[in-house]
GROMACS .gro file of C-alpha atoms in nm:
model
  407
    1MET     CA    1  -1.674  -1.010  -2.285
    2THR     CA    2  -1.585  -0.661  -2.255
    3ARG     CA    3  -1.531  -0.612  -1.903
    4PRO     CA    4  -1.715  -0.289  -1.696
    5ALA     CA    5  -1.442  -0.009  -1.646
    6ILE     CA    6  -1.429  -0.022  -1.235
    7ALA     CA    7  -1.437   0.367  -1.078
    8VAL     CA    8  -1.288   0.446  -0.719
    9THR     CA    9  -1.510   0.626  -0.581
   10GLY     CA   10  -1.389   0.660  -0.241
   11LEU     CA   11  -1.045   0.687  -0.073
   12GLY     CA   12  -0.901   0.648   0.282
   13MET     CA   13  -0.565   0.649   0.389
   14ILE     CA   14  -0.427   0.629   0.767
   15THR     CA   15  -0.023   0.671   0.721
   16PRO     CA   16   0.285   0.821   0.860
   17ALA     CA   17   0.272   1.143   0.702
   18GLY     CA   18  -0.125   1.175   0.820
   19HIS     CA   19  -0.416   1.034   0.967
   20ASP     CA   20  -0.637   1.126   0.607
   21THR     CA   21  -0.617   1.121   0.290
   22ALA     CA   22  -0.514   1.481   0.249
   23ALA     CA   23  -0.281   1.491   0.493
   24THR     CA   24  -0.095   1.198   0.340
   25TRP     CA   25  -0.071   1.370   0.016
   26GLU     CA   26   0.053   1.683   0.152
   27GLY     CA   27   0.302   1.486   0.346
   28VAL     CA   28   0.439   1.302   0.039
   29CYS     CA   29   0.397   1.579  -0.161
   30ALA     CA   30   0.650   1.772   0.046
   31GLY     CA   31   0.903   1.514  -0.014
   32ARG     CA   32   1.070   1.452   0.352
   33SER     CA   33   1.106   1.145   0.489
   34LEU     CA   34   0.961   1.087   0.836
   35ALA     CA   35   1.179   0.808   0.995
   36ARG     CA   36   1.289   0.890   1.337
   37THR     CA   37   1.402   0.692   1.628
   38VAL     CA   38   1.176   0.509   1.759
   39PRO     CA   39   1.183   0.469   2.174
   40GLU     CA   40   0.971   0.109   2.198
   41LEU     CA   41   1.277  -0.031   1.984
   42ARG     CA   42   1.543   0.062   2.210
   43GLY     CA   43   1.775  -0.222   2.205
   44SER     CA   44   1.652  -0.377   1.862
   45THR     CA   45   1.885  -0.438   1.561
   46VAL     CA   46   1.724  -0.153   1.385
   47ASP     CA   47   1.536   0.083   1.616
   48PHE     CA   48   1.415   0.352   1.388
   49ALA     CA   49   1.104   0.381   1.136
   50CYS     CA   50   0.817   0.563   0.999
   51THR     CA   51   0.512   0.542   1.231
   52VAL     CA   52   0.150   0.661   1.260
   53ASP     CA   53   0.181   0.922   1.539
   54GLY     CA   54  -0.043   1.164   1.687
   55ILE     CA   55  -0.358   0.947   1.721
   56ASP     CA   56  -0.540   0.752   2.014
   57LEU     CA   57  -0.632   0.469   1.772
   58ASP     CA   58  -0.885   0.300   2.063
   59ASP     CA   59  -1.060   0.642   2.094
   60ALA     CA   60  -1.086   0.715   1.706
   61VAL     CA   61  -1.197   0.356   1.653
   62GLY     CA   62  -1.458   0.431   1.951
   63GLY     CA   63  -1.709   0.202   2.131
   64ARG     CA   64  -1.634  -0.119   2.292
   65SER     CA   65  -1.523  -0.328   1.985
   66ALA     CA   66  -1.154  -0.153   1.977
   67PHE     CA   67  -1.013  -0.425   2.278
   68ARG     CA   68  -1.033  -0.676   2.063
   69MET     CA   69  -0.889  -0.556   1.755
   70GLY     CA   70  -0.461  -0.530   1.686
   71ARG     CA   71  -0.309  -0.209   1.554
   72TYR     CA   72  -0.334  -0.337   1.186
   73VAL     CA   73  -0.690  -0.386   1.237
   74LYS     CA   74  -0.793  -0.057   1.365
   75LEU     CA   75  -0.558   0.115   1.082
   76ALA     CA   76  -0.829  -0.037   0.842
   77LEU     CA   77  -1.079   0.013   0.996
   78LEU     CA   78  -1.013   0.414   1.021
   79ALA     CA   79  -0.936   0.420   0.640
   80ALA     CA   80  -1.217   0.231   0.523
   81ARG     CA   81  -1.488   0.466   0.745
   82GLU     CA   82  -1.288   0.779   0.521
   83ALA     CA   83  -1.336   0.591   0.213
   84VAL     CA   84  -1.688   0.503   0.228
   85ALA     CA   85  -1.791   0.856   0.372
   86ASP     CA   86  -1.568   0.987   0.061
   87ALA     CA   87  -1.740   0.786  -0.181
   88GLY     CA   88  -2.089   0.967  -0.066
   89LEU     CA   89  -2.228   0.649   0.091
   90SER     CA   90  -2.346   0.517   0.414
   91PRO     CA   91  -2.397   0.136   0.533
   92ALA     CA   92  -2.711   0.227   0.662
   93THR     CA   93  -2.858   0.281   0.334
   94TRP     CA   94  -2.666   0.026   0.132
   95ASP     CA   95  -2.802  -0.326   0.027
   96GLY     CA   96  -2.501  -0.505   0.259
   97THR     CA   97  -2.592  -0.812   0.051
   98ARG     CA   98  -2.402  -0.674  -0.234
   99VAL     CA   99  -2.119  -0.488  -0.076
  100ALA     CA  100  -1.760  -0.688  -0.074
  101VAL     CA  101  -1.486  -0.626   0.115
  102VAL     CA  102  -1.121  -0.701  -0.003
  103VAL     CA  103  -0.845  -0.640   0.243
  104GLY     CA  104  -0.487  -0.770   0.264
  105THR     CA  105  -0.205  -0.777   0.479
  106SER     CA  106   0.162  -0.947   0.487
  107SER     CA  107   0.245  -0.994   0.871
  108GLY     CA  108  -0.144  -0.943   1.024
  109GLY     CA  109  -0.157  -0.976   1.385
  110ALA     CA  110   0.219  -1.051   1.427
  111VAL     CA  111   0.250  -0.782   1.697
  112GLY     CA  112  -0.028  -0.961   1.864
  113LEU     CA  113   0.089  -1.298   1.859
  114ALA     CA  114   0.458  -1.166   2.021
  115ASP     CA  115   0.306  -0.924   2.263
  116GLN     CA  116   0.096  -1.282   2.364
  117ALA     CA  117   0.384  -1.510   2.329
  118VAL     CA  118   0.558  -1.253   2.603
  119ARG     CA  119   0.284  -1.279   2.845
  120LEU     CA  120   0.237  -1.643   2.833
  121ASP     CA  121   0.611  -1.687   2.842
  122ARG     CA  122   0.693  -1.448   3.142
  123ARG     CA  123   0.321  -1.497   3.331
  124GLY     CA  124   0.166  -1.785   3.251
  125PRO     CA  125  -0.157  -1.879   3.070
  126GLU     CA  126  -0.379  -1.656   3.280
  127ALA     CA  127  -0.185  -1.319   3.168
  128THR     CA  128  -0.305  -1.419   2.779
  129SER     CA  129  -0.607  -1.230   2.633
  130PRO     CA  130  -0.898  -1.416   2.563
  131HIS     CA  131  -0.878  -1.235   2.238
  132ALA     CA  132  -0.556  -1.376   2.112
  133VAL     CA  133  -0.654  -1.509   1.838
  134LEU     CA  134  -0.860  -1.209   1.711
  135LEU     CA  135  -0.544  -0.998   1.779
  136THR     CA  136  -0.333  -1.216   1.527
  137ILE     CA  137  -0.537  -1.394   1.239
  138PRO     CA  138  -0.483  -1.156   0.917
  139ASN     CA  139  -0.887  -1.182   0.807
  140MET     CA  140  -1.006  -0.957   1.111
  141PRO     CA  141  -0.935  -0.626   0.906
  142ALA     CA  142  -1.172  -0.744   0.645
  143ALA     CA  143  -1.404  -0.883   0.897
  144GLU     CA  144  -1.418  -0.606   1.138
  145ILE     CA  145  -1.480  -0.379   0.847
  146ALA     CA  146  -1.744  -0.600   0.694
  147ILE     CA  147  -1.898  -0.626   1.097
  148GLU     CA  148  -1.935  -0.238   1.116
  149MET     CA  149  -2.054  -0.219   0.758
  150ARG     CA  150  -2.320  -0.416   0.765
  151ALA     CA  151  -2.118  -0.582   0.464
  152THR     CA  152  -2.244  -0.958   0.420
  153GLY     CA  153  -2.122  -0.992   0.056
  154PRO     CA  154  -1.813  -1.188  -0.031
  155SER     CA  155  -1.519  -1.105   0.255
  156MET     CA  156  -1.131  -1.184   0.163
  157ALA     CA  157  -0.817  -1.143   0.308
  158PRO     CA  158  -0.559  -1.171   0.010
  159CYS     CA  159  -0.167  -1.241   0.165
  160THR     CA  160   0.099  -1.152  -0.118
  161ALA     CA  161   0.366  -0.981   0.124
  162CYS     CA  162   0.422  -0.663   0.002
  163SER     CA  163   0.217  -0.674  -0.316
  164SER     CA  164  -0.112  -0.725  -0.101
  165GLY     CA  165  -0.250  -0.400  -0.153
  166VAL     CA  166  -0.230  -0.423  -0.537
  167THR     CA  167  -0.391  -0.767  -0.492
  168ALA     CA  168  -0.643  -0.667  -0.300
  169LEU     CA  169  -0.775  -0.452  -0.541
  170SER     CA  170  -0.739  -0.665  -0.818
  171VAL     CA  171  -0.932  -0.907  -0.628
  172ALA     CA  172  -1.211  -0.665  -0.581
  173ARG     CA  173  -1.206  -0.550  -0.942
  174ASP     CA  174  -1.248  -0.892  -1.094
  175LEU     CA  175  -1.580  -0.912  -0.822
  176LEU     CA  176  -1.700  -0.620  -0.960
  177ALA     CA  177  -1.640  -0.750  -1.330
  178ALA     CA  178  -1.795  -1.110  -1.217
  179GLY     CA  179  -2.138  -0.932  -1.117
  180GLN     CA  180  -2.075  -1.087  -0.742
  181CYS     CA  181  -2.070  -0.761  -0.587
  182ASP     CA  182  -2.211  -0.371  -0.657
  183ILE     CA  183  -1.937  -0.190  -0.404
  184ALA     CA  184  -1.639  -0.345  -0.310
  185VAL     CA  185  -1.419  -0.204   0.018
  186ALA     CA  186  -1.072  -0.247  -0.065
  187GLY     CA  187  -0.702  -0.223  -0.002
  188ALA     CA  188  -0.438  -0.292   0.281
  189THR     CA  189  -0.328  -0.257   0.599
  190GLU     CA  190  -0.001  -0.330   0.797
  191ALA     CA  191   0.172  -0.235   1.159
  192ILE     CA  192   0.463  -0.431   1.271
  193VAL     CA  193   0.704  -0.208   1.410
  194VAL     CA  194   0.811  -0.422   1.714
  195PRO     CA  195   1.099  -0.580   1.846
  196VAL     CA  196   1.120  -0.857   1.709
  197VAL     CA  197   1.004  -0.797   1.347
  198MET     CA  198   1.245  -0.519   1.318
  199THR     CA  199   1.541  -0.739   1.465
  200GLY     CA  200   1.419  -0.981   1.182
  201PHE     CA  201   1.470  -0.729   0.928
  202GLY     CA  202   1.822  -0.617   1.045
  203ARG     CA  203   1.900  -0.979   1.068
  204SER     CA  204   1.821  -1.040   0.733
  205GLY     CA  205   2.029  -0.764   0.555
  206ALA     CA  206   1.697  -0.608   0.378
  207ALA     CA  207   1.679  -0.314   0.635
  208ALA     CA  208   1.873  -0.029   0.656
  209ARG     CA  209   2.180  -0.016   0.926
  210ALA     CA  210   2.121   0.292   1.168
  211ASP     CA  211   2.390   0.574   1.003
  212GLY     CA  212   2.324   0.916   1.152
  213ASP     CA  213   1.973   1.109   1.117
  214PRO     CA  214   1.703   0.801   1.015
  215ALA     CA  215   1.531   1.061   0.812
  216LEU     CA  216   1.838   1.025   0.558
  217LEU     CA  217   1.818   0.644   0.533
  218SER     CA  218   1.520   0.582   0.263
  219ARG     CA  219   1.673   0.700  -0.065
  220PRO     CA  220   1.527   0.482  -0.340
  221PHE     CA  221   1.691   0.467  -0.675
  222ALA     CA  222   2.024   0.638  -0.543
  223ALA     CA  223   2.344   0.507  -0.553
  224ASP     CA  224   2.468   0.479  -0.186
  225ARG     CA  225   2.067   0.336  -0.126
  226ALA     CA  226   2.116   0.084   0.163
  227GLY     CA  227   1.790  -0.070   0.248
  228LEU     CA  228   1.452  -0.016   0.326
  229VAL     CA  229   1.305   0.145   0.658
  230MET     CA  230   1.020   0.037   0.823
  231GLY     CA  231   0.671   0.201   0.765
  232GLU     CA  232   0.322   0.130   0.890
  233GLY     CA  233  -0.024   0.233   0.774
  234ALA     CA  234  -0.365   0.164   0.558
  235ALA     CA  235  -0.527   0.253   0.265
  236ILE     CA  236  -0.862   0.159   0.151
  237MET     CA  237  -1.081   0.242  -0.159
  238VAL     CA  238  -1.446   0.218  -0.245
  239LEU     CA  239  -1.469   0.053  -0.603
  240GLU     CA  240  -1.790   0.041  -0.836
  241ARG     CA  241  -1.870   0.000  -1.189
  242GLU     CA  242  -1.835   0.317  -1.349
  243ALA     CA  243  -2.170   0.336  -1.463
  244ASP     CA  244  -2.346   0.225  -1.141
  245ALA     CA  245  -2.117   0.521  -0.990
  246ARG     CA  246  -2.199   0.766  -1.247
  247SER     CA  247  -2.562   0.638  -1.215
  248ARG     CA  248  -2.615   0.763  -0.869
  249GLY     CA  249  -2.390   1.072  -0.920
  250ALA     CA  250  -2.104   1.002  -0.796
  251ARG     CA  251  -1.780   1.133  -0.948
  252PRO     CA  252  -1.503   0.900  -1.011
  253ARG     CA  253  -1.155   0.987  -0.848
  254ALA     CA  254  -0.999   0.748  -1.072
  255LEU     CA  255  -1.048   0.415  -1.310
  256ILE     CA  256  -0.891   0.112  -1.297
  257ALA     CA  257  -0.778  -0.012  -1.608
  258GLY     CA  258  -0.617  -0.292  -1.587
  259ALA     CA  259  -0.397  -0.541  -1.375
  260GLY     CA  260  -0.149  -0.814  -1.425
  261ALA     CA  261   0.022  -1.035  -1.189
  262THR     CA  262   0.296  -1.288  -1.182
  263THR     CA  263   0.540  -1.514  -0.955
  264ASP     CA  264   0.936  -1.494  -1.003
  265ALA     CA  265   0.930  -1.883  -0.878
  266HIS     CA  266   1.300  -1.769  -0.793
  267HIS     CA  267   1.408  -1.716  -0.412
  268PRO     CA  268   1.199  -1.620  -0.138
  269THR     CA  269   1.348  -1.268  -0.117
  270SER     CA  270   1.570  -1.214  -0.400
  271PRO     CA  271   1.371  -1.075  -0.742
  272HIS     CA  272   1.462  -1.262  -1.046
  273PRO     CA  273   1.773  -1.080  -1.153
  274SER     CA  274   1.640  -1.055  -1.521
  275GLY     CA  275   1.331  -0.905  -1.437
  276ALA     CA  276   1.158  -1.041  -1.678
  277ILE     CA  277   0.884  -1.192  -1.467
  278ALA     CA  278   0.783  -0.873  -1.304
  279GLU     CA  279   0.802  -0.704  -1.650
  280ALA     CA  280   0.576  -0.976  -1.754
  281ALA     CA  281   0.312  -0.865  -1.457
  282VAL     CA  282   0.364  -0.480  -1.628
  283ARG     CA  283   0.300  -0.604  -1.984
  284ALA     CA  284  -0.012  -0.800  -1.861
  285ALA     CA  285  -0.157  -0.486  -1.688
  286LEU     CA  286  -0.103  -0.262  -2.012
  287ARG     CA  287  -0.225  -0.562  -2.204
  288ASP     CA  288  -0.577  -0.562  -1.964
  289ALA     CA  289  -0.598  -0.195  -2.003
  290GLY     CA  290  -0.559  -0.204  -2.380
  291TRP     CA  291  -0.272   0.054  -2.333
  292GLN     CA  292   0.055   0.050  -2.496
  293ALA     CA  293   0.373   0.108  -2.354
  294ALA     CA  294   0.420   0.439  -2.485
  295ASP     CA  295   0.084   0.546  -2.353
  296VAL     CA  296   0.215   0.541  -1.950
  297GLU     CA  297   0.262   0.892  -1.832
  298HIS     CA  298   0.382   0.849  -1.495
  299VAL     CA  299   0.498   0.555  -1.279
  300ASN     CA  300   0.451   0.533  -0.935
  301ALA     CA  301   0.758   0.269  -0.901
  302HIS     CA  302   0.808  -0.047  -0.571
  303GLY     CA  303   1.111   0.148  -0.497
  304THR     CA  304   1.263  -0.020  -0.185
  305SER     CA  305   1.558   0.164  -0.120
  306THR     CA  306   1.740  -0.185  -0.156
  307PRO     CA  307   2.040  -0.252  -0.367
  308LEU     CA  308   1.923  -0.544  -0.563
  309ASN     CA  309   1.533  -0.468  -0.581
  310ASP     CA  310   1.587  -0.086  -0.715
  311ALA     CA  311   1.834  -0.213  -0.989
  312THR     CA  312   1.608  -0.497  -1.100
  313GLU     CA  313   1.328  -0.232  -1.101
  314ALA     CA  314   1.515   0.040  -1.266
  315ALA     CA  315   1.630  -0.188  -1.543
  316LEU     CA  316   1.250  -0.288  -1.573
  317ILE     CA  317   1.132   0.090  -1.623
  318SER     CA  318   1.372   0.171  -1.875
  319ARG     CA  319   1.317  -0.145  -2.110
  320VAL     CA  320   0.932  -0.116  -2.081
  321TYR     CA  321   0.904   0.271  -2.088
  322PRO     CA  322   1.164   0.429  -2.291
  323HIS     CA  323   0.961   0.755  -2.335
  324GLY     CA  324   1.124   0.846  -1.980
  325PRO     CA  325   0.790   0.936  -1.808
  326PRO     CA  326   0.833   1.093  -1.442
  327VAL     CA  327   0.866   0.779  -1.193
  328THR     CA  328   0.812   0.859  -0.800
  329ALA     CA  329   0.892   0.638  -0.521
  330PRO     CA  330   0.702   0.686  -0.178
  331LYS     CA  331   0.899   0.491   0.023
  332GLY     CA  332   1.129   0.739   0.069
  333VAL     CA  333   0.877   0.965   0.251
  334LEU     CA  334   0.641   0.687   0.412
  335GLY     CA  335   0.905   0.379   0.459
  336HIS     CA  336   0.805   0.072   0.314
  337CYS     CA  337   0.466  -0.007   0.464
  338MET     CA  338   0.483  -0.405   0.362
  339GLY     CA  339   0.147  -0.551   0.289
  340ALA     CA  340  -0.024  -0.203   0.273
  341ALA     CA  341   0.243  -0.051   0.047
  342GLY     CA  342   0.096  -0.147  -0.258
  343ALA     CA  343  -0.259   0.018  -0.163
  344ILE     CA  344  -0.120   0.343  -0.022
  345GLU     CA  345   0.080   0.364  -0.343
  346ALA     CA  346  -0.202   0.304  -0.583
  347GLY     CA  347  -0.412   0.575  -0.344
  348LEU     CA  348  -0.128   0.828  -0.442
  349THR     CA  349  -0.140   0.710  -0.809
  350VAL     CA  350  -0.498   0.817  -0.781
  351LEU     CA  351  -0.454   1.176  -0.652
  352THR     CA  352  -0.169   1.244  -0.919
  353LEU     CA  353  -0.426   1.140  -1.194
  354GLN     CA  354  -0.603   1.389  -1.027
  355HIS     CA  355  -0.395   1.656  -0.924
  356GLY     CA  356  -0.184   1.638  -1.188
  357VAL     CA  357   0.106   1.626  -0.935
  358VAL     CA  358   0.410   1.344  -0.935
  359PRO     CA  359   0.549   1.376  -0.574
  360PRO     CA  360   0.920   1.402  -0.546
  361ILE     CA  361   1.163   1.125  -0.443
  362ALA     CA  362   1.303   1.210  -0.069
  363ASN     CA  363   1.646   1.179  -0.001
  364LEU     CA  364   1.741   1.160  -0.405
  365ASP     CA  365   1.961   1.419  -0.577
  366ALA     CA  366   1.937   1.191  -0.905
  367PRO     CA  367   1.932   0.851  -1.004
  368ALA     CA  368   2.221   0.635  -0.966
  369PRO     CA  369   2.412   0.676  -1.272
  370GLU     CA  370   2.370   0.359  -1.449
  371PHE     CA  371   1.971   0.401  -1.394
  372ASP     CA  372   1.823   0.543  -1.696
  373ILE     CA  373   1.511   0.660  -1.519
  374ASN     CA  374   1.321   0.984  -1.474
  375CYS     CA  375   1.281   1.019  -1.125
  376VAL     CA  376   1.090   1.327  -1.001
  377THR     CA  377   1.333   1.489  -0.726
  378LYS     CA  378   1.332   1.728  -0.487
  379LEU     CA  379   0.996   1.920  -0.554
  380PRO     CA  380   0.608   1.829  -0.700
  381LEU     CA  381   0.636   1.801  -1.091
  382THR     CA  382   0.316   1.932  -1.201
  383HIS     CA  383   0.257   1.715  -1.489
  384PRO     CA  384  -0.128   1.637  -1.609
  385VAL     CA  385  -0.158   1.264  -1.625
  386GLU     CA  386  -0.407   1.077  -1.799
  387ARG     CA  387  -0.253   0.705  -1.774
  388ALA     CA  388  -0.022   0.572  -1.502
  389ILE     CA  389   0.091   0.233  -1.338
  390SER     CA  390   0.195   0.145  -0.984
  391HIS     CA  391   0.414  -0.090  -0.974
  392SER     CA  392   0.383  -0.374  -0.630
  393PHE     CA  393   0.650  -0.653  -0.578
  394GLY     CA  394   0.673  -0.903  -0.260
  395PHE     CA  395   0.890  -1.105  -0.101
  396GLY     CA  396   0.807  -1.482  -0.218
  397GLY     CA  397   0.828  -1.315  -0.596
  398HIS     CA  398   0.500  -1.198  -0.586
  399ASN     CA  399   0.446  -0.898  -0.872
  400ALA     CA  400   0.124  -0.709  -0.928
  401VAL     CA  401   0.053  -0.399  -1.112
  402LEU     CA  402  -0.231  -0.161  -1.138
  403ALA     CA  403  -0.262   0.059  -1.456
  404LEU     CA  404  -0.502   0.325  -1.356
  405ARG     CA  405  -0.675   0.648  -1.604
  406ARG     CA  406  -0.796   0.955  -1.525
  407ALA     CA  407  -1.203   0.988  -1.451
   0.00000   0.00000   0.00000
């Protein structure tokens, strides 16, 4: 059975680069890291991150419901509002029974859980919130979006660590292809910049160590890369079958052509050293799209700025795409937004397809000498792109890949 083409008709983002899609795109194209010292992290093993600043989330969400939402939920809801408006749709007029919501997260309400645990320990049960559960469970972004948008179709909250966003978009695509819905609001969110989480990443050895200016620490594919820098944010897309979108006069931003997923089954945090299982996910996405590897004109890399992950991915890229398509890695600018990273990076890939511009990798003059990959550095590259791939790899060995093409 031939799959229907799935169109991205709406895109919403809120990231360290800005409070909407346009500002995020401008910030990523500027190619400068947004990492800074975070006062609230004083005393933590890691006291720097890329954060969403300059916005009162409670005020932006509005109404009385914000008090029951964790930060990760508010970010998702704001991104979803932008995406739905961008698609030219309105919950007031659509058939909610035919609208699905699929929003992933890696750590969900870890911030809320930590806060409630401190309150319980210091001041007892009466100091905890009656909404403590709502502040912690990972399905709340999907639930709150569904509530506000009167979406009574399927609702899901995938968790595949740092690939959760791509997993969510892939699941939403499958729901549309199977006829389970006509519209899908899908993506991912994350907000875990708090002392206990940051200390955990520091203790694990995954995080970059403080060494001067935090804005210089995230440097994907550099010879002296030294670990990830945490980020936060959300990206949501509105997906529809292309024929349905065009019949209502919508102009798709891009099309999802294929998806692939595998599991390393190797180690909780380290990728399989051969990269073969992640490569299988890439090749599955290519098969699903009906492409040859040589058709790919741009790669949006996972690019965590960690020694092992970047080495494994760089080897994979040079094997799969020997023709050397331009490679970017947004984590240099935005930090690693964890569960939201895949959705944000897929959204940036959509924008590359639309604008014919590949953003540069922050803090990179040239890739490590042993990496045979074509990294975009210093300035954006004007490069018309018809077909692109976005990689996402997560703790637990989760590999998820999207193939996207210009509409």
